[in-house]
Structure formats: C-alpha cells, structure tokens
Amino acid sequence: MRYTFGQRAMPAPYALPAAFAMFLAVGTAAAALPGRLPATGVLILCAAIAGGMSFAAEPVAAALLAGIGWLTACGFARPPYAQLRPTGPAAAHAAVVIFASALAGAGLGLVFRWCAQRRTLMYVGRYPGMRGGRRVGDAAAAVTGPETPPSGEGAIGVRRRLSGALLAAALLPLLTLALTAARPHLDLADDLLIYLVAVVTITVVGGFWPAVLAAVAASLLLNWYFTEPLHTFTIAEPRNLLALLLFVTVAVAVSSMVHLAARRAVQAAAAREEAASLLELAQTVLGGADSPAAVLEHLTRTHGGQAELTERVGGTWVRIASSGVDGSLSAANRVDIRNDLTLLITGQALSATPALIAGYAAQAAASLDRERLRTQAAQAEALAEGNRMRTALLAAVSHDLRTPLASVKASVSSLRQTDVTWSPADEAELLATIEQNADRLDALIGNLLDMSRLHTGSLQPFLRPTAIDEVAPVAAGGLDDSVRLELAVPDGFPLVLADPGLLERVLANLFSNALRYSPAGRPPELHASLSDGSLGATVCLEVVDHGPGVPDKQKERIFEPFERAGDRHPGVGLGLAVAKGFAEAMGGRISALDTPGGGLTVRVMLPAAPAASEARSALDAAGS
C-alpha cells in the first residue's frame, strides 16, 4: 500500500508491531546497561515512543501504545530489571506521563493531518484545469463519496469482526480453565504458545482488532494465573516479564500479518471482479457496441444505479448519453473526465469501486470521441465524393456540353446568313442537326438532374402496378433510331410494382446505351420474364445488345457515375448510374452479364405486383 504522509495515518497493523518492537528494544537496552540507563531515561524513551507513534498512527492505537509503554517503563525503570511493579508512586507517575504523551500525540496527529489535507486541497485548487479540489481528467481521484478506511478494516466486514470478538470472549476463558487445570504438567512457555495459537485463530476469524484485544487479554490472563506471584499483576521473575512482552509483540505482529494476508485476499478478489467487469466492457465495445450509451448501459446493468454523461456546451451542461435515468441527477456523484465532460452516477452497488468507475468514465469519453470521429470521417468522405463528382462533371461538361452547343450554334449561324441561299434539303439537314443536338443536351441535363436527386436523397418513388408493354414504348420513343429496338414482351404480361416515371428513365437509359453500342445489322432487344423466389414473384427485364461487350472486371464499374467502357461514343457516363440508382430506389437490382455470342446484357430485377402469381399461372397454362 502507499500512504501519503500528512494526509493519512499509519494503519494500526503497521504501527503497533513497530512500536512494540521499539519498547522491547528499550527494555533490552536498560537490562543490558544496568545503571547506565536511569529510570528517567527509560520513562522519557517510552513516552517519546508512545507519543511519536500515536502522532503517526490511527488514534485508536494510542491506548494500546500507552499501555505497552507503561508496562515497559514499570518493568525496566530500575533494578532488578524485567520485574513488573504496577503499583507505587513510580508506576503512577509513569502512567500519567506515558498516557498523557500518547493522548497528546494522537490529538496533535489529528490536527496536523486535518491542516495538511486542507492545505493540500487549497494548493491543488490553484492549478489551471482544476475544479472542486480535484484535477480534471483524473477520474479516479474525482469520484466523490466515501473512501476506503486507511487501515483497511473495510476489507473485513463488521459481522466477521463481531464474530472474532465473541470467539475471543468464549475461547479465552475456556482455555484459561483448561490450562489452569493442567498447570502441573505445563510450564509458562507451553501456556504462551497455546495462547498464541488462540490469538492467531481469532485473527483469522475476526481480523486485526479482535486479535489485538485477545492478545492483551491473554497477556493479562497469563500474568494473573500463570506467573509468580499468582493472582496479582506483579511479576517476580524477570524472564516472565520478558516472555509476556515478547508474547504480546509476537501475537500482535502475527495478527498483523494474518490480517494483512486476509485483506490482500479480499482485495485480490475485488481486483479480479474489477478486471472481469472491465474485460466484459472491452468485449462489448470491441463487439460493436461502441457508443457512450452502450458503455453507460453496461455500467448500470452490471452494477445497478443510474448514469449520465453530460457535456458543457456554451456554458450549459447538456446530456450526451444516459442509462436508467428518469429525470435529472443533480445530487449524483461526479466523475470529472475533462473540463467539458462529466459522468454523473448514483445508486451503484459496492462492487463499483472508484477505479472501476474511472475505467467506465474513460471508456465513455473514448467512445464519444470515436463516435464523433466516425461522423467527421463520414462527412469528409461525403465531401470528397462531392468533390470527385464535381471534378468529373466539369471534365465531362467541358466536352459533352460544349460539343452539341457548338453544333447548334454553328447550324443556327448558318441559317441566319443572308449572303448564302440554302436549299430546302440543306435547311432540313441543319434543322435536324439542331434538333438532334438539342435532344442530346436535354438527355444529358436530365441525367445530371437525376443523379443530383439520387445523391441528395430527395428521390421518393411512388410504387404502383405498372405495365411493361406501356412504359417500354414510351421510353424508346424519345430516342434516335428507336425503330431498331425489338420489344419482346409477352401479351398479358404481369404488372410490375414500380414507379412508371422512374422505370421509363431506367429503360430509356438502357435502350440508349444498347443502341449506342449495337451494330447496324443486329438491333438490341428487350426481354421480359417472370420468376418465383423466396420473397415472391419477380419480374426480370433484360436489355440485350450484340456490341463489343464489357470485360468482367469492368462490369461493376460501368454503373458508377462518369464511368464509360470506352471513348468511341460520346456521353458523360451517367446513364447506367442513373438506371442503377432508380432501380434500387424501387426495390430492385441491376447487373451486367455477357450476351451469348458477344455483347452486353443488362438485367433489371423488380418485384412483381401482388397479382403476379395468378398471372404466372395463367401464362403457364397458355404455354402448355
């Protein structure tokens, strides 16, 4: 453990064994230097040890320190040494001096630690980035609420300490009766060892303080019943006094070690629980639940209570995420994560230690940062995509818009010339050129507007039963050389669930692409068929051309904006992209396949209208 001098007292399990060893060293020195260490010197040393250790240790240890110091002063003040003389003026004087020193040391220690703590908090509060006497960002230190007692008694519950005290009250009298009956067969050393075993047993059951009380009670029982003269607290034999002092010192030291081992076991179990909880939290985050709300939900689900993550925005604290919160948490404990981020918690179980809460707070802050980084990355990606679209659009417009405009302007300028007489055939040809290029501009601008609708998310299709044999001729009617198209749609073909306007644009773009690449002797075709699937009937529309085709590695890319399979034909490369966007907006799919014998087949799959299954049955019956 780590203790901060001036803010925490030394725990009794450390202070008492150390002080008892010092008293034993004073008694040994007085006995080893007969006459050269006077009674006043022994008293001063014992009073100094009692006062100094009481100053550094917990106040509750002062009484025991004074008692052992008084026994040492009474037994080693004058020859014959190591003989306890608890009565008389010297013993009374020693009791007054040592107990007064211990009480004064304990009182001064309390005052000193209180002043040191206040001075530390005031000093810490002067740092920038500090709030409430705690450094913002140190979540473990910022958790308000009760702290673990310095002595660690919280590691052993009140019930166990009470059990240890009751065991001492029952065991020591019975053990004294048994040893008194067996006195002729045992000597003092045997009695000391047996009592030591009893004290260790009480330590295991009840912890340190029941063991200390048991050690003091056992030493008094040994003195009264087993040291000469019997039934008095006077000790005639020096070795008996030394044995009793050693017994108390060893009993307290052993009790301290057993108690600390029990504390370490409890703390290790708590640490394992903390590690398991943090591991579960990490697995939850790595599993995809990486959001502040998910972290807080895991906290309340595992440790109970309520939790809320708040952020200061414009001088006001705003709730970012919460779990189990019904209303506000104004009276909750605060975990200051950053200057502008705070975790509020209340109602958690005892398993939610400050270190564990600090881990949850740090994870919630990290999840919030990652969530915002993902949002920023998505926005940056959208901006990059928009920049790419604009760059491609400018590159396309520089040629595909200027070329038809130049043709229109040249034709109009030619017709307006007054010094040239045009024949009716020439005028018709120039007007046809103007019309053709105007249609080309209209189709290009229409595709650009359609792509803009797709990218802005403003497209809202109105799906209803639609007849393919009604939409396909309309889509082909506005195209040049549309007479070359072959529409193979069976009579009475089932209706498709689609938006007629969007479906017309899909077919028009597919027809235009097929006419552009089909040779003169082999016109493109539209085939319609109906198939059943796990999700219901599906209409399959295939636009087949017999042109050069598309390599397999480019079949996915041709549906991207501004992508073209080659530069032999004019166009921006938006037709197939618009067709794909509209088809998917209507709940369909689009794909590119090889045409048997060469060419490209674009397949559009759309859901059939609800009555399509009956129509399928009728078609099958007609075919049979």
XYZ file of C-alpha atoms in Angstrom:
624
model
C 0.000 0.000 0.000
C 1.050 3.627 -0.442
C 0.433 6.186 2.269
C 0.794 9.942 1.882
C 2.445 11.439 4.929
C 0.463 14.309 6.369
C -2.847 13.177 4.873
C -3.276 9.610 6.134
C -2.481 7.996 9.449
C -0.329 4.895 9.645
C -2.640 1.854 9.929
C -2.622 0.073 13.282
C -1.456 -3.264 11.787
C 1.778 -1.486 10.885
C 2.099 0.903 13.818
C 1.543 -1.492 16.754
C 4.134 -4.157 15.855
C 6.709 -1.458 15.137
C 6.022 0.323 18.450
C 6.073 -2.927 20.456
C 9.446 -3.772 18.914
C 10.737 -0.317 19.959
C 9.514 -0.807 23.556
C 11.162 -4.226 23.659
C 14.409 -2.661 22.412
C 14.251 -0.053 25.215
C 13.729 -2.757 27.851
C 16.552 -4.852 26.421
C 18.882 -1.861 26.385
C 18.016 -0.979 30.005
C 18.669 -4.575 31.119
C 21.895 -4.788 29.119
C 23.191 -1.490 30.540
C 22.463 -1.846 34.262
C 22.527 1.534 35.925
C 23.712 3.448 32.861
C 20.160 3.992 31.554
C 18.338 5.561 34.527
C 14.647 5.285 35.254
C 14.065 8.813 33.955
C 15.735 7.912 30.682
C 13.573 4.785 30.298
C 10.458 6.827 31.044
C 11.438 9.531 28.548
C 12.134 6.969 25.826
C 8.856 5.137 26.441
C 6.902 8.411 26.496
C 8.616 9.559 23.295
C 7.823 6.277 21.518
C 4.195 6.317 22.724
C 3.730 9.977 21.748
C 5.501 9.724 18.386
C 3.754 6.541 17.257
C 0.386 7.887 18.472
C 1.042 11.002 16.393
C 1.704 8.949 13.237
C -0.785 6.106 13.796
C -4.539 5.953 13.960
C -5.958 7.473 17.160
C -7.462 4.153 18.214
C -3.950 2.707 18.602
C -2.924 5.302 21.222
C -4.380 3.385 24.207
C -2.510 0.185 23.369
C 0.695 2.091 22.704
C 0.417 3.819 26.087
C -0.355 0.540 27.877
C 2.657 -1.337 26.481
C 4.866 1.720 27.075
C 3.719 1.880 30.686
C 4.458 -1.844 31.207
C 7.932 -1.314 29.731
C 8.638 1.691 31.974
C 7.403 -0.155 35.077
C 9.421 -3.283 34.340
C 12.711 -1.725 33.222
C 12.905 1.539 35.157
C 15.265 0.270 37.908
C 16.972 -2.944 39.074
C 16.030 -5.684 39.328
C 15.070 -5.316 35.691
C 12.217 -7.157 33.975
C 10.156 -7.319 37.153
C 6.720 -5.768 36.769
C 5.791 -3.426 39.648
C 2.403 -1.938 38.657
C 1.832 -0.233 41.992
C 3.554 2.561 43.792
C 4.363 6.215 43.113
C 6.811 5.396 40.266
C 4.205 3.333 38.409
C 1.552 6.030 38.869
C 3.963 8.722 37.691
C 4.907 6.632 34.641
C 1.239 6.030 33.823
C 0.450 9.760 33.915
C 3.444 10.723 31.760
C 3.087 7.993 29.120
C -0.696 8.162 28.760
C -0.519 11.955 28.556
C 2.172 11.687 25.859
C 0.091 9.174 23.874
C -3.077 11.263 24.062
C -1.190 14.443 23.154
C 0.465 12.689 20.207
C -2.873 11.353 18.951
C -4.517 14.774 19.230
C -1.647 16.569 17.507
C -1.680 13.950 14.749
C -5.361 14.559 14.069
C -4.852 18.330 13.942
C -1.764 18.019 11.764
C -3.447 15.730 9.238
C -6.542 17.924 9.102
C -4.445 21.030 8.398
C -2.303 19.185 5.849
C -5.358 17.982 3.987
C -6.884 21.454 3.848
C -3.591 22.972 2.719
C -3.224 20.319 0.009
C -6.737 20.916 -1.316
C -6.187 24.687 -1.366
C -2.860 24.212 -3.172
C -4.336 21.813 -5.701
C -7.210 24.179 -6.359
C -4.787 26.832 -7.667
C -3.784 24.747 -10.676
C -5.392 25.567 -14.034
C -7.782 22.869 -15.123
C -8.795 22.020 -11.549
C -12.313 22.009 -10.216
C -13.589 21.127 -6.757
C -10.104 20.414 -5.399
C -9.523 17.604 -7.885
C -7.585 17.556 -11.113
C -9.970 17.390 -14.042
C -9.115 14.313 -16.072
C -8.087 12.184 -13.096
C -11.379 10.335 -12.928
C -10.304 8.019 -10.133
C -9.498 10.944 -7.870
C -12.589 12.871 -8.905
C -15.102 10.296 -7.772
C -16.852 11.834 -4.827
C -18.177 9.730 -1.989
C -16.822 7.641 0.880
C -13.293 6.296 0.642
C -11.814 3.076 1.912
C -10.561 3.440 5.501
C -6.776 3.723 5.688
C -6.475 0.733 7.972
C -8.306 -1.400 5.505
C -10.886 -2.614 8.036
C -13.414 -2.290 5.253
C -11.869 -5.415 3.790
C -13.236 -7.453 6.736
C -16.895 -6.888 7.485
C -18.483 -5.905 10.756
C -20.025 -9.349 11.088
C -16.628 -11.033 10.967
C -15.133 -8.631 13.499
C -18.070 -9.217 15.810
C -17.636 -12.976 15.382
C -13.961 -12.643 16.274
C -14.775 -10.675 19.426
C -17.369 -13.242 20.501
C -14.901 -16.054 19.818
C -12.303 -14.316 21.980
C -14.829 -13.825 24.790
C -15.733 -17.514 24.708
C -12.397 -19.135 23.862
C -10.010 -17.369 26.226
C -11.926 -18.159 29.480
C -12.361 -21.805 28.466
C -8.713 -22.032 27.503
C -7.692 -20.469 30.828
C -9.769 -23.007 32.753
C -8.208 -25.875 30.802
C -4.655 -24.602 31.273
C -5.227 -23.906 34.986
C -6.322 -27.496 35.421
C -3.231 -28.709 33.507
C -0.779 -26.366 35.311
C 1.236 -29.173 36.957
C 2.014 -30.649 33.542
C 2.791 -27.428 31.623
C 5.229 -24.583 32.036
C 4.861 -20.917 31.052
C 6.353 -21.464 27.593
C 3.645 -24.032 26.800
C 0.953 -21.681 28.004
C 2.331 -18.861 25.875
C 2.328 -20.980 22.704
C -1.197 -22.244 23.317
C -2.500 -18.718 23.855
C -0.623 -17.612 20.728
C -2.462 -20.253 18.673
C -5.749 -18.976 20.094
C -4.884 -15.383 19.147
C -3.978 -16.426 15.592
C -7.289 -18.295 15.313
C -9.176 -15.211 16.447
C -7.218 -13.165 13.880
C -8.287 -15.467 11.045
C -11.927 -15.208 12.105
C -12.260 -11.550 13.099
C -9.280 -9.646 11.775
C -6.778 -7.414 13.492
C -8.600 -5.593 16.289
C -10.278 -8.651 17.848
C -6.833 -10.297 17.750
C -5.182 -7.316 19.473
C -7.811 -7.349 22.201
C -7.346 -11.110 22.519
C -3.542 -10.690 22.791
C -3.888 -8.085 25.562
C -6.478 -10.189 27.390
C -4.303 -13.305 27.036
C -1.267 -11.481 28.460
C -3.328 -10.332 31.451
C -4.654 -13.869 31.996
C -1.132 -15.272 31.769
C 0.079 -12.697 34.259
C -2.769 -13.355 36.705
C -2.956 -17.131 36.563
C 0.445 -18.409 35.427
C 3.239 -16.066 36.632
C 4.522 -15.839 40.165
C 3.125 -14.445 42.402
C -0.220 -15.850 41.227
C -3.430 -13.804 41.228
C -1.541 -10.494 41.105
C -0.295 -8.377 38.248
C 3.172 -8.244 39.824
C 5.818 -10.331 38.094
C 8.673 -11.529 40.234
C 10.736 -13.349 37.611
C 12.345 -11.056 35.023
C 12.191 -13.733 32.380
C 8.427 -13.963 32.844
C 8.000 -10.251 32.132
C 10.236 -10.547 29.104
C 8.228 -13.565 27.953
C 4.964 -11.660 28.295
C 6.330 -8.669 26.376
C 7.588 -10.975 23.663
C 4.224 -12.759 23.622
C 2.301 -9.519 23.116
C 4.752 -8.305 20.459
C 4.758 -11.596 18.554
C 0.988 -12.024 18.914
C 0.335 -8.529 17.551
C 2.897 -8.985 14.751
C 1.468 -12.363 13.728
C -2.055 -10.965 13.933
C -0.991 -8.078 11.735
C 0.476 -10.415 9.119
C -2.553 -12.710 9.124
C -4.861 -9.726 8.930
C -2.927 -8.176 6.046
C -2.943 -11.513 4.220
C -6.728 -11.707 4.641
C -7.022 -8.142 3.394
C -4.865 -8.929 0.371
C -7.104 -11.909 -0.434
C -10.220 -9.729 -0.251
C -8.570 -7.022 -2.326
C -7.397 -9.601 -4.872
C -10.947 -10.914 -5.202
C -12.228 -7.361 -5.670
C -9.485 -6.717 -8.239
C -10.483 -9.869 -10.120
C -14.086 -8.681 -10.174
C -12.971 -5.275 -11.459
C -10.813 -6.879 -14.134
C -13.659 -9.183 -15.186
C -16.046 -6.237 -15.399
C -13.590 -4.174 -17.443
C -12.880 -7.181 -19.689
C -16.595 -7.616 -20.298
C -16.851 -3.908 -21.085
C -13.936 -4.165 -23.521
C -15.532 -7.169 -25.219
C -18.790 -5.240 -25.504
C -17.036 -2.290 -27.113
C -14.976 -4.475 -29.445
C -18.128 -6.370 -30.348
C -19.604 -3.240 -31.937
C -21.441 -1.552 -29.042
C -19.005 1.357 -29.184
C -21.116 4.287 -28.068
C -21.423 6.271 -24.806
C -24.977 4.982 -24.317
C -23.787 1.357 -24.638
C -20.996 1.925 -22.083
C -23.387 3.502 -19.567
C -25.959 0.767 -20.154
C -23.290 -1.839 -19.387
C -22.407 0.045 -16.178
C -25.971 0.163 -14.884
C -26.719 -3.395 -15.984
C -23.630 -4.770 -14.190
C -23.521 -2.567 -11.088
C -27.016 -1.090 -10.934
C -27.914 2.525 -10.323
C -28.138 5.354 -12.830
C -25.521 7.026 -15.021
C -25.463 10.112 -17.203
C -22.750 11.626 -19.399
C -23.000 15.407 -19.683
C -21.012 17.884 -21.734
C -20.650 21.620 -21.302
C -21.721 23.393 -24.475
C -21.788 27.174 -24.485
C -21.717 27.375 -20.682
C -24.600 24.892 -20.269
C -24.321 21.236 -19.308
C -26.069 19.083 -21.920
C -26.895 15.379 -21.567
C -24.974 13.328 -24.147
C -25.986 9.809 -23.094
C -27.688 8.162 -20.129
C -28.831 4.822 -18.771
C -31.560 4.195 -16.230
C -32.075 7.946 -15.752
C -35.568 9.140 -15.082
C -35.418 12.892 -14.697
C -32.239 14.674 -13.564
C -29.266 13.522 -11.462
C -28.469 16.773 -9.711
C -27.487 15.049 -6.423
C -25.367 12.323 -8.038
C -21.651 11.715 -7.603
C -19.481 13.410 -10.224
C -16.589 11.998 -12.207
C -14.825 14.882 -13.938
C -13.307 13.420 -17.099
C -12.350 16.622 -18.849
C -13.033 20.322 -18.436
C -16.164 19.956 -20.537
C -17.164 16.329 -19.867
C -18.569 14.838 -16.647
C -20.055 11.489 -15.675
C -22.875 11.541 -13.097
C -23.593 8.301 -11.221
C -25.826 7.280 -8.353
C -27.177 4.108 -6.781
C -24.336 1.797 -7.817
C -23.531 -1.337 -5.809
C -20.413 -1.662 -3.659
C -18.737 -3.588 -6.485
C -18.484 -0.313 -8.421
C -15.186 0.875 -6.927
C -13.706 4.292 -7.770
C -11.097 2.679 -10.028
C -13.795 0.755 -11.885
C -15.952 3.861 -12.274
C -12.889 5.678 -13.585
C -12.466 2.962 -16.215
C -16.085 3.306 -17.307
C -15.730 7.091 -17.439
C -12.620 6.895 -19.600
C -14.271 4.348 -21.904
C -17.402 6.507 -22.244
C -15.272 9.526 -23.176
C -13.272 7.461 -25.683
C -16.485 6.090 -27.211
C -17.839 9.628 -27.560
C -14.640 10.748 -29.278
C -14.651 7.749 -31.620
C -18.318 8.307 -32.481
C -17.638 11.915 -33.391
C -14.546 10.940 -35.371
C -16.626 8.443 -37.354
C -19.188 11.162 -38.080
C -16.461 13.557 -39.171
C -14.899 10.840 -41.339
C -18.259 10.151 -42.990
C -18.747 13.867 -43.627
C -15.233 14.159 -45.029
C -15.871 11.153 -47.268
C -19.104 12.706 -48.491
C -17.275 15.958 -49.211
C -14.535 14.064 -51.027
C -17.144 12.213 -53.077
C -18.837 15.506 -53.862
C -15.514 16.997 -54.948
C -14.862 13.967 -57.116
C -18.296 14.290 -58.682
C -17.795 17.986 -59.336
C -14.377 17.383 -60.866
C -15.733 14.637 -63.106
C -18.739 16.759 -64.016
C -16.557 19.699 -65.029
C -14.364 17.381 -67.087
C -17.439 15.943 -68.799
C -19.188 19.264 -69.322
C -16.078 20.703 -70.925
C -16.649 18.375 -73.883
C -20.090 16.800 -73.787
C -21.960 20.068 -73.292
C -19.803 22.283 -75.464
C -19.884 19.915 -78.448
C -23.686 19.908 -79.008
C -23.845 23.600 -78.151
C -21.198 24.304 -80.763
C -23.154 22.267 -83.319
C -26.405 24.083 -82.516
C -24.713 27.489 -82.696
C -22.994 26.651 -85.990
C -26.249 25.428 -87.537
C -28.224 28.464 -86.381
C -25.492 30.835 -87.579
C -25.508 29.144 -90.965
C -29.282 29.522 -91.297
C -29.083 33.221 -90.372
C -26.523 34.059 -93.063
C -28.044 36.472 -95.598
C -25.378 36.086 -98.242
C -25.966 32.369 -98.673
C -29.031 30.784 -100.195
C -29.745 27.371 -98.697
C -31.671 24.724 -100.495
C -34.655 23.121 -98.738
C -32.595 19.941 -98.266
C -29.737 21.901 -96.681
C -32.107 23.733 -94.375
C -33.733 20.457 -93.338
C -30.324 18.948 -92.602
C -29.271 21.956 -90.475
C -32.583 21.883 -88.569
C -32.187 18.148 -87.991
C -28.707 18.787 -86.599
C -30.113 21.434 -84.265
C -32.881 19.101 -83.115
C -30.518 16.160 -82.627
C -28.046 18.155 -80.538
C -30.859 19.783 -78.535
C -32.195 16.297 -77.711
C -28.694 15.266 -76.741
C -28.408 18.266 -74.422
C -31.832 17.518 -72.965
C -30.864 13.892 -72.217
C -27.540 14.962 -70.695
C -29.114 17.594 -68.453
C -31.855 15.154 -67.473
C -29.280 12.580 -66.369
C -27.371 15.216 -64.415
C -30.545 16.271 -62.618
C -31.456 12.634 -61.916
C -28.021 11.956 -60.448
C -28.340 15.068 -58.312
C -31.664 13.789 -56.951
C -30.067 10.459 -56.129
C -27.096 11.966 -54.298
C -29.166 14.440 -52.295
C -31.621 11.739 -51.202
C -34.620 13.704 -52.459
C -35.908 10.840 -54.621
C -39.260 9.498 -53.357
C -40.609 6.789 -55.705
C -44.371 6.179 -55.897
C -44.726 2.431 -56.441
C -47.843 1.049 -58.076
C -48.709 -1.752 -60.527
C -47.217 -0.801 -63.900
C -47.451 -2.462 -67.312
C -44.114 -3.078 -69.055
C -45.688 -3.001 -72.522
C -46.940 0.540 -71.819
C -43.752 2.031 -70.345
C -41.205 0.469 -72.755
C -42.547 2.092 -75.964
C -42.660 5.492 -74.271
C -39.049 5.067 -73.104
C -37.928 4.130 -76.612
C -39.986 6.791 -78.400
C -37.712 9.705 -77.485
C -34.521 8.026 -78.746
C -32.870 8.325 -82.117
C -33.022 5.166 -84.190
C -35.586 3.692 -81.777
C -37.154 1.731 -84.652
C -34.223 -0.669 -84.365
C -35.363 -1.793 -80.887
C -37.130 -5.113 -80.551
C -39.509 -5.310 -77.554
C -40.212 -8.958 -76.715
C -42.868 -8.568 -74.013
C -45.492 -11.357 -73.972
C -49.142 -10.387 -74.243
C -50.879 -10.212 -70.886
C -47.501 -9.987 -69.085
C -47.984 -9.420 -65.315
C -47.723 -5.963 -63.902
C -44.555 -4.855 -62.128
C -44.524 -2.923 -58.845
C -42.659 0.251 -59.873
C -42.805 3.990 -60.352
C -43.765 4.478 -64.020
C -41.689 7.622 -64.428
C -38.571 6.123 -62.876
C -38.999 2.871 -64.773
C -39.267 4.873 -68.013
C -35.969 6.613 -67.215
C -34.299 3.273 -66.406
C -35.394 1.709 -69.701
C -34.594 4.856 -71.696
C -31.014 4.918 -70.400
C -30.577 1.192 -71.011
C -32.034 1.488 -74.543
C -29.796 4.475 -75.312
C -26.723 2.588 -74.145
C -27.668 -0.522 -76.141
C -28.354 1.465 -79.337
C -25.026 3.250 -78.971
C -23.012 0.041 -78.983
C -25.121 -2.340 -81.163
C -24.033 -2.961 -84.776
C -26.393 -1.972 -87.576
C -27.361 -5.493 -88.527
C -28.133 -6.745 -85.027
C -30.559 -4.466 -83.132
C -30.869 -4.528 -79.308
C -33.737 -6.372 -77.694
C -35.882 -6.167 -74.520
C -36.908 -9.470 -72.966
C -39.364 -9.756 -70.064
C -39.885 -12.845 -67.927
C -41.412 -13.781 -64.575
C -39.783 -15.966 -61.910
C -40.750 -17.141 -58.439
C -38.458 -16.690 -55.472
C -38.452 -16.974 -51.698
C -39.651 -13.371 -51.420
C -42.393 -13.701 -54.041
C -42.717 -13.261 -57.791
C -40.039 -11.180 -59.550
C -40.092 -9.541 -62.989
C -36.861 -9.871 -64.944
C -36.177 -7.279 -67.686
C -33.139 -7.838 -69.912
C -31.838 -5.283 -72.412
C -29.605 -7.242 -74.801
C -27.115 -5.799 -77.260
C -24.648 -7.520 -79.587
C -21.867 -4.994 -79.407
C -18.264 -5.405 -78.208
C -19.306 -6.243 -74.647
C -17.587 -5.303 -71.388
C -14.715 -7.160 -69.643
C -15.661 -8.934 -66.417
C -13.507 -6.666 -64.247
C -15.417 -3.601 -65.504
C -18.965 -4.964 -65.194
C -19.365 -3.398 -61.727
C -17.638 -0.140 -62.588
C -19.899 0.721 -65.545
C -22.692 1.509 -63.068
C -20.555 4.157 -61.345
C -21.028 7.825 -62.298
C -18.799 9.121 -65.112
C -17.551 5.629 -65.963
C -17.530 4.542 -69.609
C -16.342 1.308 -71.172
C -14.632 3.217 -73.976
C -14.276 6.631 -75.547
C -15.537 5.739 -79.018
C -19.021 7.108 -78.302
C -19.970 10.477 -76.808
C -21.500 10.643 -73.357
C -20.819 11.680 -69.786
C -21.168 8.168 -68.358
C -24.255 8.780 -66.246
C -26.886 6.666 -67.985
C -26.170 3.338 -66.311
C -25.501 5.041 -62.976
C -28.923 6.694 -63.093
C -30.535 3.405 -64.127
C -28.952 1.611 -61.185
C -29.961 4.339 -58.708
C -33.585 4.382 -59.885
C -33.843 0.579 -59.955
C -32.545 0.262 -56.396
C -34.831 3.104 -55.256
C -37.772 0.991 -56.458
C -36.536 -2.054 -54.510
C -34.922 -3.769 -57.476
C -31.465 -4.913 -58.556
C -29.423 -4.332 -61.688
C -26.482 -6.300 -63.042
C -24.415 -6.736 -66.191
C -23.989 -10.087 -67.984
C -22.364 -11.322 -71.163
C -24.644 -11.831 -74.146
C -24.274 -15.273 -75.692
C -22.389 -14.790 -78.961
C -20.947 -11.421 -77.837
C -22.319 -8.236 -76.392
C -23.702 -6.976 -73.105
C -26.948 -7.839 -71.335
C -28.190 -5.566 -68.563
C -30.647 -7.344 -66.276
C -33.119 -5.458 -64.054
C -34.965 -7.406 -61.368
C -38.086 -5.739 -59.926
C -40.799 -7.056 -57.615
C -43.974 -8.105 -59.356
C -47.340 -6.649 -58.458
C -49.349 -8.665 -55.865
C -51.493 -10.324 -58.574
C -48.450 -11.594 -60.467
C -48.632 -15.149 -59.093
C -52.099 -15.643 -60.614
C -50.870 -14.185 -63.889
C -47.913 -16.562 -63.833
C -50.261 -19.490 -63.523
C -52.295 -18.183 -66.476
C -49.146 -17.793 -68.600
C -48.025 -21.333 -67.785
C -51.453 -22.666 -68.717
C -51.416 -20.744 -72.033
C -47.953 -22.031 -72.857
C -48.937 -25.632 -72.205
